[in-house]
XYZ file of C-alpha atoms in Angstrom:
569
model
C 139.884 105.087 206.689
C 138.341 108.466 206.610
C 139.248 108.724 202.774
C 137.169 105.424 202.310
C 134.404 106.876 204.295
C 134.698 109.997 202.542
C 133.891 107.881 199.003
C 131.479 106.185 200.339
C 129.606 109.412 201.767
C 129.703 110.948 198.362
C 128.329 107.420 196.889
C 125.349 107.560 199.323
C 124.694 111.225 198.853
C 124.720 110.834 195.061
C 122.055 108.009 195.205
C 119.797 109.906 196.757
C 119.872 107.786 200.301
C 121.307 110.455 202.722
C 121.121 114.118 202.624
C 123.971 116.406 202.841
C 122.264 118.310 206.097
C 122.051 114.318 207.756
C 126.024 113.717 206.881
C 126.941 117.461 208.329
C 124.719 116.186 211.514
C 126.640 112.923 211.870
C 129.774 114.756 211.567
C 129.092 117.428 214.262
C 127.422 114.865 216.654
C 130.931 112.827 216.412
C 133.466 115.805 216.652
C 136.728 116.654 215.803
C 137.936 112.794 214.417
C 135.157 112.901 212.088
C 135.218 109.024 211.693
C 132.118 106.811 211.712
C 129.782 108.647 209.680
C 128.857 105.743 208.315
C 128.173 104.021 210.971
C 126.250 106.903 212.769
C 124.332 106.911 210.109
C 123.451 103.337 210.184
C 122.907 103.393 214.216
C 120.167 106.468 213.698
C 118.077 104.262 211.079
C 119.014 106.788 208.039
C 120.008 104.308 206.255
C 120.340 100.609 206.617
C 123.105 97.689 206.214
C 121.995 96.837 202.923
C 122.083 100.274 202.068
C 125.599 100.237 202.620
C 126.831 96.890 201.117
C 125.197 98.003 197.321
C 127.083 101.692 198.156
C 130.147 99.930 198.182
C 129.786 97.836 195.677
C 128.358 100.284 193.379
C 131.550 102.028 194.053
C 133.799 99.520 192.663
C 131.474 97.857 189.888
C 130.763 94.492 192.061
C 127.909 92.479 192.722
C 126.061 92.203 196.237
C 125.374 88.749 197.014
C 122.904 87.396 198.888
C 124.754 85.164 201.520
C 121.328 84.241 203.422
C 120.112 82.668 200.383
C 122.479 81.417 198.608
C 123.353 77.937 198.832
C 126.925 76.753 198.716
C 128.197 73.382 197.760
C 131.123 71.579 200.441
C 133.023 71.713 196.916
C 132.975 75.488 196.339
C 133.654 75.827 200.273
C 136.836 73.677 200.662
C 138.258 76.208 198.011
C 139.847 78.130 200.642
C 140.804 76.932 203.887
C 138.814 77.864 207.190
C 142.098 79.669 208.292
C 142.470 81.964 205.723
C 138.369 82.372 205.594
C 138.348 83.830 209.162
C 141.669 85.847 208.961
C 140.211 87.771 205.762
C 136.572 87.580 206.629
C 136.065 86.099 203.412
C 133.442 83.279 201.870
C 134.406 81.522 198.487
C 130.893 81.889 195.706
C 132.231 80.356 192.782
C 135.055 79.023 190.773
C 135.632 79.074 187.090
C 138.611 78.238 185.920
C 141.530 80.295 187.363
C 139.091 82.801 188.966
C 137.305 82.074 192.413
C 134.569 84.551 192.962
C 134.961 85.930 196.945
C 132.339 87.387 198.883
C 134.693 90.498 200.939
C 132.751 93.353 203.065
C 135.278 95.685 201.543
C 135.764 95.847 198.096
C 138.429 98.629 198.324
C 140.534 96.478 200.748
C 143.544 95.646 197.752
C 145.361 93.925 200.469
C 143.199 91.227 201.601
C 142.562 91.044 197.846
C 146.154 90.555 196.800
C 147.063 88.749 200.024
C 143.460 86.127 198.587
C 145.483 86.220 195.452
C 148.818 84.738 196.339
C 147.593 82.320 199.157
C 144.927 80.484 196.625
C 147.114 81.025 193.481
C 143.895 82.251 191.592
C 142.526 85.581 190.559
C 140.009 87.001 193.023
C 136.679 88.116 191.726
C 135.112 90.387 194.127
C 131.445 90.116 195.673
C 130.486 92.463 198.318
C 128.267 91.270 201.102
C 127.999 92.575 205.049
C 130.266 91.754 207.548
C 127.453 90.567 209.716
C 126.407 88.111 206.736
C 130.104 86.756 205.918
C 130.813 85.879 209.450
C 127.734 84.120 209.272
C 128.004 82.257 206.181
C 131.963 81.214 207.352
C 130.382 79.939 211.066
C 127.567 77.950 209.139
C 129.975 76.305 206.141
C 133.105 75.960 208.220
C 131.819 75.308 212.327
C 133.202 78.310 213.032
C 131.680 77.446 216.843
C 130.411 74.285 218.893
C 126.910 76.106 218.396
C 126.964 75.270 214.593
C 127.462 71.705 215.375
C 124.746 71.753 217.708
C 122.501 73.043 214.911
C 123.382 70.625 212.434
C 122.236 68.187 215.408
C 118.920 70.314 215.855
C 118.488 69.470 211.699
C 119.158 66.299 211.856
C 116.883 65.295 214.689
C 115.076 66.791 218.022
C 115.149 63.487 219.600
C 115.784 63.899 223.584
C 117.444 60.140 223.983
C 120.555 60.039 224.613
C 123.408 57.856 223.509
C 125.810 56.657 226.647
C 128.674 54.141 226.328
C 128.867 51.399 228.792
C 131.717 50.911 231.405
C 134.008 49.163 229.377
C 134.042 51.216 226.257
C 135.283 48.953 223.207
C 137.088 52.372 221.431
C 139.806 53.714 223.217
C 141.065 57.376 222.593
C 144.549 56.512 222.651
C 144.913 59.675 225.644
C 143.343 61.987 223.049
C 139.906 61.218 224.268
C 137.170 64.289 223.374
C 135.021 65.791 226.072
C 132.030 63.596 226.390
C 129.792 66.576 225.393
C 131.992 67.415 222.057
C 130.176 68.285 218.739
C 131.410 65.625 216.805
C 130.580 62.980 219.653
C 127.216 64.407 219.986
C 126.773 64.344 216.432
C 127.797 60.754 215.988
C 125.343 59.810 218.881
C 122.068 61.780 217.699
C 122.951 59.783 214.189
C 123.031 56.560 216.405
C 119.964 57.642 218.058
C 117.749 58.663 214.905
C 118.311 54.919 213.237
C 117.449 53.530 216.478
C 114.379 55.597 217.002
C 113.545 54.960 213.319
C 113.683 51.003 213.590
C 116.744 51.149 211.420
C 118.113 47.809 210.759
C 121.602 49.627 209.218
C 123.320 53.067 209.281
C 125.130 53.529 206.353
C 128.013 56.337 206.137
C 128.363 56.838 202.031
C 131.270 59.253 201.178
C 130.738 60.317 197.475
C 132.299 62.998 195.975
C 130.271 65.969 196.879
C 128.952 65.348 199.734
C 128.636 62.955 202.679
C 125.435 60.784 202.468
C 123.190 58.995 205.323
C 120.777 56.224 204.801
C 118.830 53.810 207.535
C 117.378 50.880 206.252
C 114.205 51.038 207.515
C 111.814 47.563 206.855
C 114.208 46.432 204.552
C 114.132 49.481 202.182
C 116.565 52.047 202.171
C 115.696 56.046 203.374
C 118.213 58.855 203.149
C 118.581 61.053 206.004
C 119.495 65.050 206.431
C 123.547 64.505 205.721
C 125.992 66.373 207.757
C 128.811 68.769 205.739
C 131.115 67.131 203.604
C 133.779 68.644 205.386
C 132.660 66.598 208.796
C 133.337 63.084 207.023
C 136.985 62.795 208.251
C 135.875 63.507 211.994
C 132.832 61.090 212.053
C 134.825 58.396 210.520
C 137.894 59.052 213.093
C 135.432 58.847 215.879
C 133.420 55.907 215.226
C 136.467 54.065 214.299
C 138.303 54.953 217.506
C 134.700 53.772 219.132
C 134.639 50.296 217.356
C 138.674 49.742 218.288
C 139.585 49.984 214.657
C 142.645 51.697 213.429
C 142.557 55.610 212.359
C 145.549 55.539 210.862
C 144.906 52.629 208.445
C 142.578 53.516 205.469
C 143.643 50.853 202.646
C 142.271 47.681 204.036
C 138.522 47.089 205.185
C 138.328 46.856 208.852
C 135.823 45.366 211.206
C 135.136 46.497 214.582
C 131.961 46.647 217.402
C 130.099 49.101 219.047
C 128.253 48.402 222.270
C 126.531 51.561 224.072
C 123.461 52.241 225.521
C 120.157 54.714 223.848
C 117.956 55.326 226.480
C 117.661 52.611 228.915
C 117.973 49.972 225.966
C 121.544 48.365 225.229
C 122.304 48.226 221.540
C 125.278 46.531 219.747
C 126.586 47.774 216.561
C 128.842 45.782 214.047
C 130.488 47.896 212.323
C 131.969 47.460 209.176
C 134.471 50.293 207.481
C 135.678 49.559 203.737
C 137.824 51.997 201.560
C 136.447 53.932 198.511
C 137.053 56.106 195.657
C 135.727 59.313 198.155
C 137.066 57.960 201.336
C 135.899 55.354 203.814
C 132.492 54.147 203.746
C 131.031 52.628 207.122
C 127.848 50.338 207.662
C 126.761 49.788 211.208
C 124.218 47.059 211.901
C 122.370 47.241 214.353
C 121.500 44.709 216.858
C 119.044 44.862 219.549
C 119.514 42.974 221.874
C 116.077 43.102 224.164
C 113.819 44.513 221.235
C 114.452 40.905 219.635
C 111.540 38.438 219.349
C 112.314 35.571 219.081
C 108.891 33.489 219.606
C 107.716 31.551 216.221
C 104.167 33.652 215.526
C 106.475 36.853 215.560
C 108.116 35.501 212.740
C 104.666 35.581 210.181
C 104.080 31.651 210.127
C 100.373 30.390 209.435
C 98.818 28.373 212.190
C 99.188 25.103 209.960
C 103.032 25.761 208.708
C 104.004 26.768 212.248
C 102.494 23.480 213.631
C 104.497 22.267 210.974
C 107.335 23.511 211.470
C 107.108 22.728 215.473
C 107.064 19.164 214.381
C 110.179 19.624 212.634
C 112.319 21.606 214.878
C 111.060 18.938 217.694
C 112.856 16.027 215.826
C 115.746 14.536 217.604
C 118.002 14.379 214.760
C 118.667 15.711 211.413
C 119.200 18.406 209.635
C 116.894 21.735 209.370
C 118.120 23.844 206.746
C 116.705 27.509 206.031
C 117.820 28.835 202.894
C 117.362 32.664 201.528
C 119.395 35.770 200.423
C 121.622 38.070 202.824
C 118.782 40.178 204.775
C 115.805 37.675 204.718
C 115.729 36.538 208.296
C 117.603 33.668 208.398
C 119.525 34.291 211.366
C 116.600 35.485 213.167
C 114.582 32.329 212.252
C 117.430 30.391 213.794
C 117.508 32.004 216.546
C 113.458 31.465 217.102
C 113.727 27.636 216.509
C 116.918 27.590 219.524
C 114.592 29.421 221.702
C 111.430 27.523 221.633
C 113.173 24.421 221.996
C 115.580 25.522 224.976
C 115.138 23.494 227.818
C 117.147 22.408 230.665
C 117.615 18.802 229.908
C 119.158 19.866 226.591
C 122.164 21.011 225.582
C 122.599 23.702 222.766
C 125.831 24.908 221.620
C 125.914 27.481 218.178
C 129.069 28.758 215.966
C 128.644 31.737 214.272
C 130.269 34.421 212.555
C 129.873 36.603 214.509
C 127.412 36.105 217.564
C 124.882 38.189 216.884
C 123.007 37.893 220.135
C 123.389 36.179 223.409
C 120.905 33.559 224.296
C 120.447 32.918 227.921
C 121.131 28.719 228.712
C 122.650 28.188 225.069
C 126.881 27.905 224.944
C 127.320 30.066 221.703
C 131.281 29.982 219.925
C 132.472 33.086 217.820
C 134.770 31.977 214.961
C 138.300 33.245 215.097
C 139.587 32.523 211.667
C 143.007 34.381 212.213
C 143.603 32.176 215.212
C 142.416 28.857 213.540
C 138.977 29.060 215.071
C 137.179 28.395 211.338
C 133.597 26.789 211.396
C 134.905 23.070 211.431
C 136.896 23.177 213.802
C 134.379 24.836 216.208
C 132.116 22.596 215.114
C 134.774 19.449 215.545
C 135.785 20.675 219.164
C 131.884 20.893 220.259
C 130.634 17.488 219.335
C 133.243 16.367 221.781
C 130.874 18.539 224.067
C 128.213 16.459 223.754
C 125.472 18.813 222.935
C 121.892 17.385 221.532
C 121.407 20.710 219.434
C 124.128 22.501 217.039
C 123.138 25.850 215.367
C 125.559 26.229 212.324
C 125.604 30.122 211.251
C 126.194 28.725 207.358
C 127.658 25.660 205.714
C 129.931 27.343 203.394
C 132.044 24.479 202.092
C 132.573 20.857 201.886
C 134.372 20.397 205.212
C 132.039 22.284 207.397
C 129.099 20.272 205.555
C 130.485 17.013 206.095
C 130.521 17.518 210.212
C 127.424 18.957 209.842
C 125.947 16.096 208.076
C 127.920 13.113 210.192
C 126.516 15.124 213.738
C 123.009 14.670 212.619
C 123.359 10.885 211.159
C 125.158 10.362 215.045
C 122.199 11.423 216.822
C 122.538 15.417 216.989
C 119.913 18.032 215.488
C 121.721 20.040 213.455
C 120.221 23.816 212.584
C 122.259 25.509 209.337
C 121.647 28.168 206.739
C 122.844 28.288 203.235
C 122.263 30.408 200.819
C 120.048 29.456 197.936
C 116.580 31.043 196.044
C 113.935 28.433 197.204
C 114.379 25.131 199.432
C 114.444 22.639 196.517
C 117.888 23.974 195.095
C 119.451 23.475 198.801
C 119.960 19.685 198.152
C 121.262 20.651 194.684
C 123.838 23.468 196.659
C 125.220 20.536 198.974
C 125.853 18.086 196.079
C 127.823 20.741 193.993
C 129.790 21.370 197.004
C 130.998 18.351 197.047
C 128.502 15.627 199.596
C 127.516 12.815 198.434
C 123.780 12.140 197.397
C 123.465 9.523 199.934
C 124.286 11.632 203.006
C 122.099 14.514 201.867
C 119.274 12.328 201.573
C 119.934 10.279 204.652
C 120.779 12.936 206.857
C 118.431 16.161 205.930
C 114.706 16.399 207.333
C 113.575 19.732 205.634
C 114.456 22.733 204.316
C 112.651 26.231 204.811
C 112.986 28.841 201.987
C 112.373 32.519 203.466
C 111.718 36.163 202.573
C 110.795 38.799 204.739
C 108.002 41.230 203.379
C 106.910 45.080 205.226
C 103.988 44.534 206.966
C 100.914 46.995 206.590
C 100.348 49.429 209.219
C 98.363 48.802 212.279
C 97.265 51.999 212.703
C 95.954 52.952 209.002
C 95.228 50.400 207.187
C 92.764 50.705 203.862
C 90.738 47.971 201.584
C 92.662 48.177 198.258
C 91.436 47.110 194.929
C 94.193 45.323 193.554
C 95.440 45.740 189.785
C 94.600 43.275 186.964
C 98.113 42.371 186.895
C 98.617 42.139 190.582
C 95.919 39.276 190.596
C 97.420 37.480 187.682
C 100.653 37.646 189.211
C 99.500 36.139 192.280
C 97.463 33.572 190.867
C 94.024 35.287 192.532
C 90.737 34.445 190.897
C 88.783 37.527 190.886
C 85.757 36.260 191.996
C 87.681 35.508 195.379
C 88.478 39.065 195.949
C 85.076 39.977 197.328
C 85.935 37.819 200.566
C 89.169 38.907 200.851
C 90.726 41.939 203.053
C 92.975 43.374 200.654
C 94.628 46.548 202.224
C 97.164 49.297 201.924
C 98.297 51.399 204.313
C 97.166 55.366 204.266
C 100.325 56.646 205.532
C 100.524 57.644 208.749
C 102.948 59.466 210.901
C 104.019 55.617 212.871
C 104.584 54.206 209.831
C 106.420 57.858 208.896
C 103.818 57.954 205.961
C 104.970 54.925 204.237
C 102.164 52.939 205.076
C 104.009 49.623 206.499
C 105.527 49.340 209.312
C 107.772 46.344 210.613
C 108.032 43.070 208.356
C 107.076 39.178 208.071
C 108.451 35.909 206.683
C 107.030 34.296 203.854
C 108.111 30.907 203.749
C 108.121 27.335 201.749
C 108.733 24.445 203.737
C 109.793 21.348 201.851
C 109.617 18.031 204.000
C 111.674 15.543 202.894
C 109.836 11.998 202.422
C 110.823 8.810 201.368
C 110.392 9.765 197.735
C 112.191 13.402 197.744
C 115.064 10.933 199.462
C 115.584 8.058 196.303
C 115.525 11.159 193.515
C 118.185 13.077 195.878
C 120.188 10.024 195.726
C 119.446 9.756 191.865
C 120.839 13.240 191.506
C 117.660 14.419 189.872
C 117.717 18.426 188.909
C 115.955 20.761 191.757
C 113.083 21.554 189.023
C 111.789 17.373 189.555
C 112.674 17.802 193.351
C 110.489 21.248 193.500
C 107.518 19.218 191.293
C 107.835 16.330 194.238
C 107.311 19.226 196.457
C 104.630 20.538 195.662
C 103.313 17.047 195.202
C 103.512 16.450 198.902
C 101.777 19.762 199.895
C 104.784 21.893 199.701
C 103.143 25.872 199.377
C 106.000 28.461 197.362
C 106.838 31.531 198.458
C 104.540 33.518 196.080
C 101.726 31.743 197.228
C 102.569 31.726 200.940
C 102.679 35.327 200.313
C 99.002 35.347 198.772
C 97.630 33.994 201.654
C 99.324 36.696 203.444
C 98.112 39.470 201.299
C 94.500 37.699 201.089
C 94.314 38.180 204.815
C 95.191 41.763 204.652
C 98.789 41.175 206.476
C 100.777 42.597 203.808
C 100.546 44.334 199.757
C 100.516 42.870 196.925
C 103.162 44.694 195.872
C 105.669 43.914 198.985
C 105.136 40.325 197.618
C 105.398 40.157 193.651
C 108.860 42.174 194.780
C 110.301 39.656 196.797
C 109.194 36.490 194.925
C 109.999 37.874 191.951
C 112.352 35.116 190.939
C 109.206 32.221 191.701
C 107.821 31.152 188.535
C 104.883 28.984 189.744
């Protein structure tokens, strides 16, 4: 050791950084051992750390890195293990090939070089950093301590809500249950948290090849989120998969599972949904909230005169009320709306769904059970023997399930379904090609409601906006209207989180079906006559339901040309 120190001396004399009077000093100060010259020299401010490091690896022709700011990929890191990166005090830089650049505080050590060697099967390059700088680069990359987890937390998010799981926790640990106050729990939870706090309708866990990526869908549009390490995937998976009762130890099959906890004082349910990929499992958690639901018809965006409208129709006493619309435009939420406006006590309401999304107080609500039997017509079989007057039908997905449907609302039950189809017209066409006959459909359906949702501008910053030539053409706006109108964009603003809309809004086309939409249904006419009858009878489209809406400064004219972008009138 003293020979090394001796070198090094002579290196740091012959640079010009300590004099031979200081070393004598050191020496005589520390007596007869004459060891930790060095770092007497260090202590007394004669020279400093980095003095040292480019000393040493001056001595033996290496580079100094610059662990504080350098910035290392989870690839480069999983090189060597976190074992043999804390035994050896040692940080992987680079790979090429069969050479791995290593950051050592001792260049001169040939055994933890040679021992580097033969454990990673590569030759070693050598980079010289200080000690203090390598143990902090291994406790940042690899969690070398419960503190670095709790500073990926602090990055992530400084929210102060906390995450608690109810009584009867849906995960169980199998006996290897985690303090409650574990890094990886805590981790999980702030995630949880964040989307909540965000008004994220989905949390999506991405595993791609170089690192681990989180998004929220946030209004319908998708935001990524500070990511944790790569090398924390395996652990957040395990947990939330223990939490939603699915199996660890599968990973070849897609698995579905449920989360229910608590965030604050609010109770949140999360169906969760794990599927395999090329980089490892990728989960999606949905988020349901179960008191921040509204479900009262203005929430939804209607007009006075289409919600009178549609009041009407959802007041009928039988029928069917179809809403039709892509996965993620509402549906389910309309549905919901319609059961609890007209939930009395002298009626009876019974729903099937897959799954139950949220429990309605006064309305008898059936998951399906496929795996048991329990498919969508045979729920919906078993409860017209329960005499109900109302049956909420998550989604008509074939033939069978449409024929109930259709013979409960010609026997005197209202009958509430989705399907899922671009605008209302091509509903009736949807149920023909599945197979029921033109008669029924016409006999037995009493509208149908095509939806979108839009983002709605922000309360707190909203700005007049001179809308684009092509904006107005694509809306159909005369220009000499515009002057009367309260076109608006949001700023940006730190509620909306500077995107300038916050929350969203339906935009709807309601097509009631008269006497003459009824004989061309039965003539099998194509859904472009039906849509031309519609309109005939008053029926607005969703492009220009969403005009009125961006007319009356409720929402961009952007947010609208995207989601009616398939509407050609």
């Amino acid at each position: 050791m003293a020979a090394k120190d001796d070198y090094l001396i002579d290196q740091l004399v012959d640079t010009g950084l300590v004099t031979n009077e200081q070393v004598n000093q050191a020496r005589a100060d520390l007596g007869s051992a004459g060891e930790g010259v060095v770092d007497w020299l260090v202590t007394h401010k004669i020279i400093r750390i980095p003095d040292v490091t480019q000393a040493k690896a001056s001595q033996f022709g290496a580079e100094v890195i610059d662990l504080q700011n350098t910035k290392l990929e989870d690839a480069i890191i999983n090189v060597i293990p976190r074992h043999i990166a804390k035994r050896y005090n040692a940080i992987p830089i680079s790979r090429h090939g069969h050479i791995i650049a290593v950051a050592l505080a001792d260049p001169s050590d040939l055994d933890t070089i040679d021992a580097l060697h033969h454990a990673l099967k590569a030759d070693i390059e050598v980079k010289v950093a200080s000690p203090e700088e390598i143990e902090s680069a291994i406790n940042k990359y690899y969690g070398g301590a419960d503190d670095d987890v709790s500073k990926i937390i602090q990055d992530i998010t400084e929210g102060d809500v906390e995450v608690t799981a109810p009584s009867k926790n849906m995960g169980a640990d199998d006996g290897s249950t985690v303090e409650a106050d574990a890094p990886i729990i805590k981790l999980v939870n702030q995630i949880i948290v964040e989307a909540y706090k965000s008004r994220a309708s989905d949390i999506h866990l991405e595993p791609l090849s170089k690192t681990f990526r989180v998004r929220y869908r946030i209004d319908g549009i998708m935001h990524e989120m500070k990511s944790p390490p790569k090398r924390l995937q395996a652990s957040i998976m395990s947990r939330l998969k223990i939490q939603s009762n699915m199996s660890i130890a599968e990973k070849r099959i897609p698995q579905d599972g449920r989360i229910q906890t608590s965030v604050g004082n609010k109770t949140i349910d999360l169906r969760v949904s794990c599927i395999p990929t090329n980089h490892g499992e990728s989960i999606v958690m949905r988020i349901l909230d179960k008191e921040g639901l509204k479900l009262g018809l203005p929430e939804l965006g209607f007009f006075t005169d289409d919600q009178q409208t549609f009041e009407r129709l959802i007041g009928l006493p039988d029928g069917i009320l179809l809403v039709t619309g892509p996965t993620g435009s509402g549906k389910t939420t309309t549905l919901y709306s319609c059961l609890n406006f007209i939930n009395r006590p002298d009626r009876k309401i019974i729903t099937v769904e897959d799954p139950v999304e949220y429990i309605l107080a006064g309305i008898n609500q059936v998951q399906v059970h496929e795996s048991v039997g329990m498919t969508f017509a045979a729920a919906l079989r078993a409860m017209l023997r329960q005499a109900p007057n109302v049956v909420m039908l998550g989604e008509i997905r074939d033939l069978e399930t449409a024929s109930i449907a259709i013979n409960a609302s010609l026997t005197g039950h209202l009958v509430f379904s989705t399907l899922h189809t671009n605008d209302a017209p091509s509903a009736v066409t949807r149920l023909i090609d599945i197979g029921v006959k033109p008669f029924l459909v016409a006999s037995s359906t009493r509208a149908i409601m095509a939806q979108r949702l839009v983002r709605k501008i922000c309360k707190r910053c909203p700005a007049p906006y001179t809308a684009t030539d092509h904006e107005l053409k694509a809306l159909n706006i005369d220009p000499a209207s515009v002057a009367n109108a309260k076109i608006s964009k949001g700023k940006g603003c730190n509620d909306c989180n500077k995107t300038g809309c916050r929350g969203r809004m339906g935009i709807f086309e309601i097509f009631v079906i008269d006497d003459e939409a009824r004989r061309l249904i039965y003539e099998k006419v194509p859904s472009s006559v039906l849509r031309i009858r519609a309109r005939e009878i008053g029926m607005r489209t969703l492009r220009e339901d969403g005009t009125r809406k961006v007319l009356a400064g409720q929402t961009t004219p952007d947010e609208v040309i995207r989601a009616t972008v398939g509407d050609l009138d």
